mmCIF file of C-alpha atoms in Angstrom:
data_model
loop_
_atom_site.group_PDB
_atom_site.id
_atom_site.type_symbol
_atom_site.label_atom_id
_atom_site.label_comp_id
_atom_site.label_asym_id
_atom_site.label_seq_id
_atom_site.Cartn_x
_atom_site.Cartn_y
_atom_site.Cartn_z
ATOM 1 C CA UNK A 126 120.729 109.391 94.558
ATOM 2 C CA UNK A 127 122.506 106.213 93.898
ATOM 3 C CA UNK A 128 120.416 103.322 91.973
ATOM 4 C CA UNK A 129 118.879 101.340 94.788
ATOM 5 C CA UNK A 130 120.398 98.252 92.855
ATOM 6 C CA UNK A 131 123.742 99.650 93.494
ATOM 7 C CA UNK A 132 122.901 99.606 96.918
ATOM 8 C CA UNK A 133 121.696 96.655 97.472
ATOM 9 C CA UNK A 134 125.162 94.229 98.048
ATOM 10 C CA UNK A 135 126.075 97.098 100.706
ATOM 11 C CA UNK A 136 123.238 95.928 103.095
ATOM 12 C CA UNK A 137 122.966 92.540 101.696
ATOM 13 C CA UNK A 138 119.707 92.732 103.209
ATOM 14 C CA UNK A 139 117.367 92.413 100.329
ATOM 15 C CA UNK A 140 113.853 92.836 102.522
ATOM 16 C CA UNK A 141 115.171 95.991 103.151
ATOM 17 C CA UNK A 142 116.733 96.807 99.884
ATOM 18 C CA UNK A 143 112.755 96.521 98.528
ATOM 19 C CA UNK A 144 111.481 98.648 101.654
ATOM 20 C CA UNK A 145 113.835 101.509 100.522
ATOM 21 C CA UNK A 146 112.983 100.757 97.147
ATOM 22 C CA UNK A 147 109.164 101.310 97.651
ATOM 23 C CA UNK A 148 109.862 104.452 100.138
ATOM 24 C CA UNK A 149 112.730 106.569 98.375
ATOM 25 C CA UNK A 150 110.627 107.995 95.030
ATOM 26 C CA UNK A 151 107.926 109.759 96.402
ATOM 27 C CA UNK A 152 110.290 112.017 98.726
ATOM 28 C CA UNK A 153 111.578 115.427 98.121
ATOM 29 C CA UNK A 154 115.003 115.494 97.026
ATOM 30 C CA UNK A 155 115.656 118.028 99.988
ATOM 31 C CA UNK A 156 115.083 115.181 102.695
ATOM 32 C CA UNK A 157 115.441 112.007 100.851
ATOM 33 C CA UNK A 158 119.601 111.840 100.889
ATOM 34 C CA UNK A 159 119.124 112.833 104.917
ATOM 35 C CA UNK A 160 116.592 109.679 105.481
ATOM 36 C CA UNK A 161 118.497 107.196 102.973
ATOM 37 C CA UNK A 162 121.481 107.849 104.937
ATOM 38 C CA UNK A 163 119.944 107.391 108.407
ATOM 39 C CA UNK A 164 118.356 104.574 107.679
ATOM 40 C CA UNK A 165 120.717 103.113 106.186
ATOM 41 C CA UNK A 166 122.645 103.353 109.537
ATOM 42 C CA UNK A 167 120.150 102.242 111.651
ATOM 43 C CA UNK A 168 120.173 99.078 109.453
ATOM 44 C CA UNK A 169 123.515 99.067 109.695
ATOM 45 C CA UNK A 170 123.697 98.968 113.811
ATOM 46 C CA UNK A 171 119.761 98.090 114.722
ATOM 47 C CA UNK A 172 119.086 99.552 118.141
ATOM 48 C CA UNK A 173 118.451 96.010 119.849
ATOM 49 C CA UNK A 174 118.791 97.461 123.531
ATOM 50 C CA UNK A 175 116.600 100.476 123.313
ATOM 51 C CA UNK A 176 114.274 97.721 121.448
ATOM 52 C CA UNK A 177 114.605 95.573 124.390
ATOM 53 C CA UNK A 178 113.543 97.990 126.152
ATOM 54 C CA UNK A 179 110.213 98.969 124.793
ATOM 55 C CA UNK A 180 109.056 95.846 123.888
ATOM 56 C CA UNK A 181 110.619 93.784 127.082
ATOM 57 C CA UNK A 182 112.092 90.671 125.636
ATOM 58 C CA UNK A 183 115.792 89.678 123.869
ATOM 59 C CA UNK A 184 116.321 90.273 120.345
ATOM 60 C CA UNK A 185 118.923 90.275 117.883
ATOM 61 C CA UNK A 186 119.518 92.614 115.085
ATOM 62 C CA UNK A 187 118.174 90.712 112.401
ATOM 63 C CA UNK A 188 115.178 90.518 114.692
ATOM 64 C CA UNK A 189 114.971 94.603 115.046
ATOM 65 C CA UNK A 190 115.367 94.842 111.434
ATOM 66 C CA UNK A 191 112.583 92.975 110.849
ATOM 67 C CA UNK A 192 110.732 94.739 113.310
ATOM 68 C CA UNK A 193 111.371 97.922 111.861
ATOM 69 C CA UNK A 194 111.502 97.395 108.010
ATOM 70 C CA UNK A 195 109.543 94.366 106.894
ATOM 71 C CA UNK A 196 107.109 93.236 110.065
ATOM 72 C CA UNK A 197 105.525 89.735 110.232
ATOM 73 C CA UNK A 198 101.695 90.050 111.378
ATOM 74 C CA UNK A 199 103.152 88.711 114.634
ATOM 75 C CA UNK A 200 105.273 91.868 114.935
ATOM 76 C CA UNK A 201 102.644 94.326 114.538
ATOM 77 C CA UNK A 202 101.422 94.131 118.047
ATOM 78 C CA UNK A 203 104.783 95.731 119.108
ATOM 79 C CA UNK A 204 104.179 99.031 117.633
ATOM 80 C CA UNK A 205 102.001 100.470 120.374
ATOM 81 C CA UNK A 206 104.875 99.368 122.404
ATOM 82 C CA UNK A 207 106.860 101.390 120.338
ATOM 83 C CA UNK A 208 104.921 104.152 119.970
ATOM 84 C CA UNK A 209 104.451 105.000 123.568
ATOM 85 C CA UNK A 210 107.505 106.519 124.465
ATOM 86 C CA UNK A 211 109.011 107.826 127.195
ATOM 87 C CA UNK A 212 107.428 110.403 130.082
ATOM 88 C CA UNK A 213 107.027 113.987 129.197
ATOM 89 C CA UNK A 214 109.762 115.805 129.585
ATOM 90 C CA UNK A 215 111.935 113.224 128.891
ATOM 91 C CA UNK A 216 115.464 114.363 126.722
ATOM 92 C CA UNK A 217 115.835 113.366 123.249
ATOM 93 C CA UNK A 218 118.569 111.145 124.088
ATOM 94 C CA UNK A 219 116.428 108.867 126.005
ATOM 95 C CA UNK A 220 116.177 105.242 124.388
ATOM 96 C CA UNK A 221 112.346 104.705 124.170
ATOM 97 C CA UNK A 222 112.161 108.219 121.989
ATOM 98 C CA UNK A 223 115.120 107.123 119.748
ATOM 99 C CA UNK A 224 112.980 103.942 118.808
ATOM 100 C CA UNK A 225 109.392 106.219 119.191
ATOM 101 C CA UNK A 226 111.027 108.265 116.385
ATOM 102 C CA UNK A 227 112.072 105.014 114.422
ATOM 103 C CA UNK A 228 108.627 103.833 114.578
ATOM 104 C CA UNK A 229 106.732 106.815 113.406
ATOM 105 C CA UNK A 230 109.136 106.849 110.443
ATOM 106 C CA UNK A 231 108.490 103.836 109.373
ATOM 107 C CA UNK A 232 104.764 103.704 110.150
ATOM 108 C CA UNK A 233 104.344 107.430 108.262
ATOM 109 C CA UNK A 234 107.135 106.554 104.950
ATOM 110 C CA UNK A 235 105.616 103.035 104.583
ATOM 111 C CA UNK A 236 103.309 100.878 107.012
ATOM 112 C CA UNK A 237 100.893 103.051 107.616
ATOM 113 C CA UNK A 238 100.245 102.426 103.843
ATOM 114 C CA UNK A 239 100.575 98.577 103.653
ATOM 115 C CA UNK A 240 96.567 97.600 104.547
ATOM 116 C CA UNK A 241 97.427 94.155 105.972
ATOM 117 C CA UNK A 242 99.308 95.619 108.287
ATOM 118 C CA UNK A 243 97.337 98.636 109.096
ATOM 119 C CA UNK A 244 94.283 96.043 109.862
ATOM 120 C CA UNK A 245 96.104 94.490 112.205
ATOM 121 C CA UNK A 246 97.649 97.522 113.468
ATOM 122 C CA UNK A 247 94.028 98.725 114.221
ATOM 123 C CA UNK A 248 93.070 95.982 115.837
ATOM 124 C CA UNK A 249 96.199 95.628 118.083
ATOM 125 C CA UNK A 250 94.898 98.982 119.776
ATOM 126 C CA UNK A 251 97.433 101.519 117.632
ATOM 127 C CA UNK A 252 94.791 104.307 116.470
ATOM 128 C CA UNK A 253 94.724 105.451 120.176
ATOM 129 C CA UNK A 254 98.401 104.849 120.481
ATOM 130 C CA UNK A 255 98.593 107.388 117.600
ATOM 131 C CA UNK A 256 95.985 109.684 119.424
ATOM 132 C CA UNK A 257 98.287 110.223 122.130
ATOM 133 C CA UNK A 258 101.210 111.684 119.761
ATOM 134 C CA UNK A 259 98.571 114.410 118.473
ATOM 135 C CA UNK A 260 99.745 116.501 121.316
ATOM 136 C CA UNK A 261 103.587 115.523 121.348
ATOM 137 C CA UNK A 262 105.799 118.510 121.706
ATOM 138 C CA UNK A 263 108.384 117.107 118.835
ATOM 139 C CA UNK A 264 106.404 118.627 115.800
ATOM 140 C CA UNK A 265 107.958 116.774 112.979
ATOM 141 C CA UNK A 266 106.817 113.804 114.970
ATOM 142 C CA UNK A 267 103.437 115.201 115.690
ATOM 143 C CA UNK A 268 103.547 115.933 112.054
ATOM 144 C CA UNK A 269 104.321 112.080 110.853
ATOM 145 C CA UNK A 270 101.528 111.019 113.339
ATOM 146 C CA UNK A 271 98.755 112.831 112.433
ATOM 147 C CA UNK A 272 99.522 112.789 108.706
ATOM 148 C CA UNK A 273 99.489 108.766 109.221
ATOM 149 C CA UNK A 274 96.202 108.849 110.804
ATOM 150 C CA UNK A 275 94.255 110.501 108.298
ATOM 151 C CA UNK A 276 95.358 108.473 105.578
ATOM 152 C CA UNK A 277 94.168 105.267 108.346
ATOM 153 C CA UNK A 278 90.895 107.397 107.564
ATOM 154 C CA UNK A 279 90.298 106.643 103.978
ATOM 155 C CA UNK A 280 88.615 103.570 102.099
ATOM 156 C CA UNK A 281 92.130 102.199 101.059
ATOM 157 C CA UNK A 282 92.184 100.834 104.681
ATOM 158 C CA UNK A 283 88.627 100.302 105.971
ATOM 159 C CA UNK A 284 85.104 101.268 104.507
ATOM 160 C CA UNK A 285 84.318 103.165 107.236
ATOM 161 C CA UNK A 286 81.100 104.955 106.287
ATOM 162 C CA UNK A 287 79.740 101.610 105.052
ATOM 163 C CA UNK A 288 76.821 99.959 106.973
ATOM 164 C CA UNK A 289 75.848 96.372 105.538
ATOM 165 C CA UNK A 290 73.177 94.924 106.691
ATOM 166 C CA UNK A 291 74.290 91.799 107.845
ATOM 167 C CA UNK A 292 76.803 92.112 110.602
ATOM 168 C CA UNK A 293 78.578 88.525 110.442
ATOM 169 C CA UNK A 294 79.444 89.337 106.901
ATOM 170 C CA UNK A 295 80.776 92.733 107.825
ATOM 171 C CA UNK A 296 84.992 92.331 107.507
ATOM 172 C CA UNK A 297 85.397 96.151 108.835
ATOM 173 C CA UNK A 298 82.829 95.754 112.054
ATOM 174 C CA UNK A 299 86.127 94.988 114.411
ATOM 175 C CA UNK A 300 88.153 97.938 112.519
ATOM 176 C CA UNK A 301 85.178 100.355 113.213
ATOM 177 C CA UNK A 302 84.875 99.059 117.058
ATOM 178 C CA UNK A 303 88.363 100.037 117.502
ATOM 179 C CA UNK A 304 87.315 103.345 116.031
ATOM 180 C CA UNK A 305 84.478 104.084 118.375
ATOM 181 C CA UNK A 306 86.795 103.599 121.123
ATOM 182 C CA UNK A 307 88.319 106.527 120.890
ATOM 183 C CA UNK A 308 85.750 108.333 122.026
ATOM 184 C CA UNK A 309 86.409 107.391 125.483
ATOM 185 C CA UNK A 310 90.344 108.303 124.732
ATOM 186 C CA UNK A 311 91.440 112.012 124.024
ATOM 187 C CA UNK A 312 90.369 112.172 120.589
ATOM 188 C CA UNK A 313 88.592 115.334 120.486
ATOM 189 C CA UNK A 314 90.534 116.783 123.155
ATOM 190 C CA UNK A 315 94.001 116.318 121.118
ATOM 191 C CA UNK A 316 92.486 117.339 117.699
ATOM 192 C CA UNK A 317 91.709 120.564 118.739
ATOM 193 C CA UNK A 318 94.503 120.958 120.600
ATOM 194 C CA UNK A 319 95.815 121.741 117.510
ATOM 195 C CA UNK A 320 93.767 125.276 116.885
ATOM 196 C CA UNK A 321 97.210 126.741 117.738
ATOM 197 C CA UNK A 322 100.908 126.154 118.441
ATOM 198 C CA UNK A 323 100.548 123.176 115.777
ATOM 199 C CA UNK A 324 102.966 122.547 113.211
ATOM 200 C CA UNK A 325 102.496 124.074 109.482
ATOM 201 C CA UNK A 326 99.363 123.095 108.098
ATOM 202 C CA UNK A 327 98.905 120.579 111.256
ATOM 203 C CA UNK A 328 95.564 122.464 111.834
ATOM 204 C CA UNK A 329 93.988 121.868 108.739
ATOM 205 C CA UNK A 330 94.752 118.347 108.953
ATOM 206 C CA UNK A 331 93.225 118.146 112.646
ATOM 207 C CA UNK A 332 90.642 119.837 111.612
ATOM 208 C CA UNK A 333 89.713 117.336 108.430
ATOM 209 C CA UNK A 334 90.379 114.227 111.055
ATOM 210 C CA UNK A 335 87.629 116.028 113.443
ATOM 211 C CA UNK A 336 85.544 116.093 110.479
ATOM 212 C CA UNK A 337 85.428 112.567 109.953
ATOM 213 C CA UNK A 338 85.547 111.280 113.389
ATOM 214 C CA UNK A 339 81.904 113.739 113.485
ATOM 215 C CA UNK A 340 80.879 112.515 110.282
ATOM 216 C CA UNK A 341 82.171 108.864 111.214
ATOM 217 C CA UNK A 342 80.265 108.851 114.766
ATOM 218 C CA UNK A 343 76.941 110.739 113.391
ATOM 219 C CA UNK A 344 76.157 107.690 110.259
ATOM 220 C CA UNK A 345 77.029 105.122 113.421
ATOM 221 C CA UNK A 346 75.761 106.099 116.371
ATOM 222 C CA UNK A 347 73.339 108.923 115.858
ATOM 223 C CA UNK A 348 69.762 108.044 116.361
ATOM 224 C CA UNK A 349 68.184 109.014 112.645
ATOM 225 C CA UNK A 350 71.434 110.333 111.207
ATOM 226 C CA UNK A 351 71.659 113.250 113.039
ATOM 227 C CA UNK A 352 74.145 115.088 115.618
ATOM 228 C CA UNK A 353 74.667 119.027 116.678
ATOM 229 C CA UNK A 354 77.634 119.946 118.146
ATOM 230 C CA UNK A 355 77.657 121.649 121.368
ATOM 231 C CA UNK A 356 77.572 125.260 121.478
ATOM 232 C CA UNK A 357 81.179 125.753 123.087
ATOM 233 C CA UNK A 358 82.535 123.472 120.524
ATOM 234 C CA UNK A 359 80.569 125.449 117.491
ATOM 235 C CA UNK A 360 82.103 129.204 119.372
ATOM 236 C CA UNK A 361 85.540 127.213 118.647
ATOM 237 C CA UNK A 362 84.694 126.327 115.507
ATOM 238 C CA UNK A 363 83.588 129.779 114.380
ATOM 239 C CA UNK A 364 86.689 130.837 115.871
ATOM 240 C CA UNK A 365 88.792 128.795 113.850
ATOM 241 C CA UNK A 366 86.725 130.031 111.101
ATOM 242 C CA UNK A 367 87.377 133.637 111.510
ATOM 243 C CA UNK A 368 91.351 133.503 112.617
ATOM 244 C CA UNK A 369 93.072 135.302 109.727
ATOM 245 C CA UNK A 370 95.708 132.520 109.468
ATOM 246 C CA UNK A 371 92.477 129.224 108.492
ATOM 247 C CA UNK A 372 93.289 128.808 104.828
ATOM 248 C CA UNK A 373 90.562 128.459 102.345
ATOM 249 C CA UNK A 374 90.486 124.384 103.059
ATOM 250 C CA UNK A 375 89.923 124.838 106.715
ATOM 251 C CA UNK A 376 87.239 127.527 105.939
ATOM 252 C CA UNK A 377 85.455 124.801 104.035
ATOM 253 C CA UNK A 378 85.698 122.148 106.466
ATOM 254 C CA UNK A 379 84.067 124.265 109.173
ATOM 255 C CA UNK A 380 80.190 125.088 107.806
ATOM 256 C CA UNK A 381 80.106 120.927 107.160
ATOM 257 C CA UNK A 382 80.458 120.298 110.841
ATOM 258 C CA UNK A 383 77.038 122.535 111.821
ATOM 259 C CA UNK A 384 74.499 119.127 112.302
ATOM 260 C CA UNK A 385 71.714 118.779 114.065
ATOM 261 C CA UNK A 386 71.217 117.692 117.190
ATOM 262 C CA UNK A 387 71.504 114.113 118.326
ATOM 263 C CA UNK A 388 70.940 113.625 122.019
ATOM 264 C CA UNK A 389 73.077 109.982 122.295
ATOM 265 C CA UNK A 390 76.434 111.607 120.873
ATOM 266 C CA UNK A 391 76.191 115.562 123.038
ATOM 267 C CA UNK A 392 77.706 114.061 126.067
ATOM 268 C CA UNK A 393 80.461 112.471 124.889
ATOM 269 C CA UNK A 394 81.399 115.445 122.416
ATOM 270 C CA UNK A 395 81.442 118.106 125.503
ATOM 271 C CA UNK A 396 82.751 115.712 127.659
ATOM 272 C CA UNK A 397 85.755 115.699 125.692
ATOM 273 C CA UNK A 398 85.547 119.716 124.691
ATOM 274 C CA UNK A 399 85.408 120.755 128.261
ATOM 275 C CA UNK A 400 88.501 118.459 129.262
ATOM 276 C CA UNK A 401 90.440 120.190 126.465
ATOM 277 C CA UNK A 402 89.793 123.735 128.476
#
């Protein structure tokens, strides 16, 4: 891999000369040549209509790049735009999956890291734009997505198991409102979705995101801390327990989910089971 300072007067873009700077070490040499190259292309001839298109206004390439590679706050509130895609069965050739797949590349190899712009991300509504891709028949991409979302999960964006007293001095209270609400999307539903047909290793990782959206909704919502899952979602559980193919992490996860009862969160939770049947 060439020096990414020997790079840099072929672009002469130096914003994005840093972004591949900051994404190119940590991946494996057996897909980092393949991504340098085809984003380097991309840079090279931005796709300004298919952008156009998804986002519904005129831009120019240096405003796709900047889109794409080094987003103002501003620019943010594009990506659920972005993310949403085409219909299903659309071909891969269609223009709003050429810039889906852009997106979740960038969002997975380096946003989805950055915490200023994961806040905003948040709050511009893109956790349940990513809860939609849980399902999405492209694995790889369901792969990026999901992967993306758990890291959204940990304290380097949001303390989300904290609970200060004081609301009004609580920075994370709109971060954990947008959390809440996707209980009324297909969280659940999509999560286990992924018992099967999933992409390697995409079932453990479902299955740790279930884990702390029950965790998550139990410390928040739960009258006295406490929550039982219904009994068709524990028979699913167990099930995923006993396959052969649950590794020794998924195994582990499992027993941590039995809780007791909690009559405010039931509903919701096989509300959301049954619709997945």
């Amino acid at each position: 891999m060439p020096d990414i300072r020997e790079l840099s007067d072929e672009s002469g873009d130096v914003q994005f000369e840093e972004f591949m700077a900051r994404i190119m070490p940590g991946l494996p040499p057996e897909v980092a040549e393949q991504i340098n190259l085809g984003l380097r292309k991309q840079h090279t001839t931005p796709p300004v209509k298919n952008m156009e298109l998804c986002i519904h206004r005129n831009c120019t390439p240096e405003k796709v790049r900047q889109i794409l590679y080094y987003p103002e706050e501003e620019d943010v509130a594009f990506y659920p735009l972005l993310l949403r895609g085409p219909g299903p069965g659309a071909p891969q050739d269609d223009p709003k999956f050429k810039i889906q797949v852009a997106a979740v590349m960038v969002l997975y190899l380096h946003h989805g890291k950055n915490t200023q712009f994961t806040r905003t991300f948040i709050m511009e509504g893109g956790l349940r734009s990513l809860v939609a891709l849980f399902t999405h028949p492209n694995l790889h991409l369901r792969g990026q997505v999901l992967e993306t979302f758990h890291f959204l999960t940990t304290d380097e964006i949001c303390l989300w198991f904290d609970k200060p007293e004081d609301p009004r001095l609580d920075r994370d209270l709109p971060l954990r409102r947008r959390m809440f609400e996707l209980s009324r999307a297909d969280m659940v539903k999509n999560l286990l979705a992924n018992y099967e047909g999933s992409f390697p290793g995409g079932s453990q990782i479902a299955l740790e995101i279930f884990g702390f959206y029950i965790s998550w909704l139990r410390l928040h919502y739960c009258k006295d801390n406490v929550m039982q899952l219904s009994q068709e979602m524990l028979d699913l559980l167990e099930k995923w327990h006993l396959r052969t193919e649950s590794n020794a992490e998924e195994k582990e996860v499992i027993p941590a989910l039995r809780l007791d009862i909690c009559p405010s969160c039931i509903e919701l939770l096989e509300r959301e089971f049954n619709s997945a049947a």
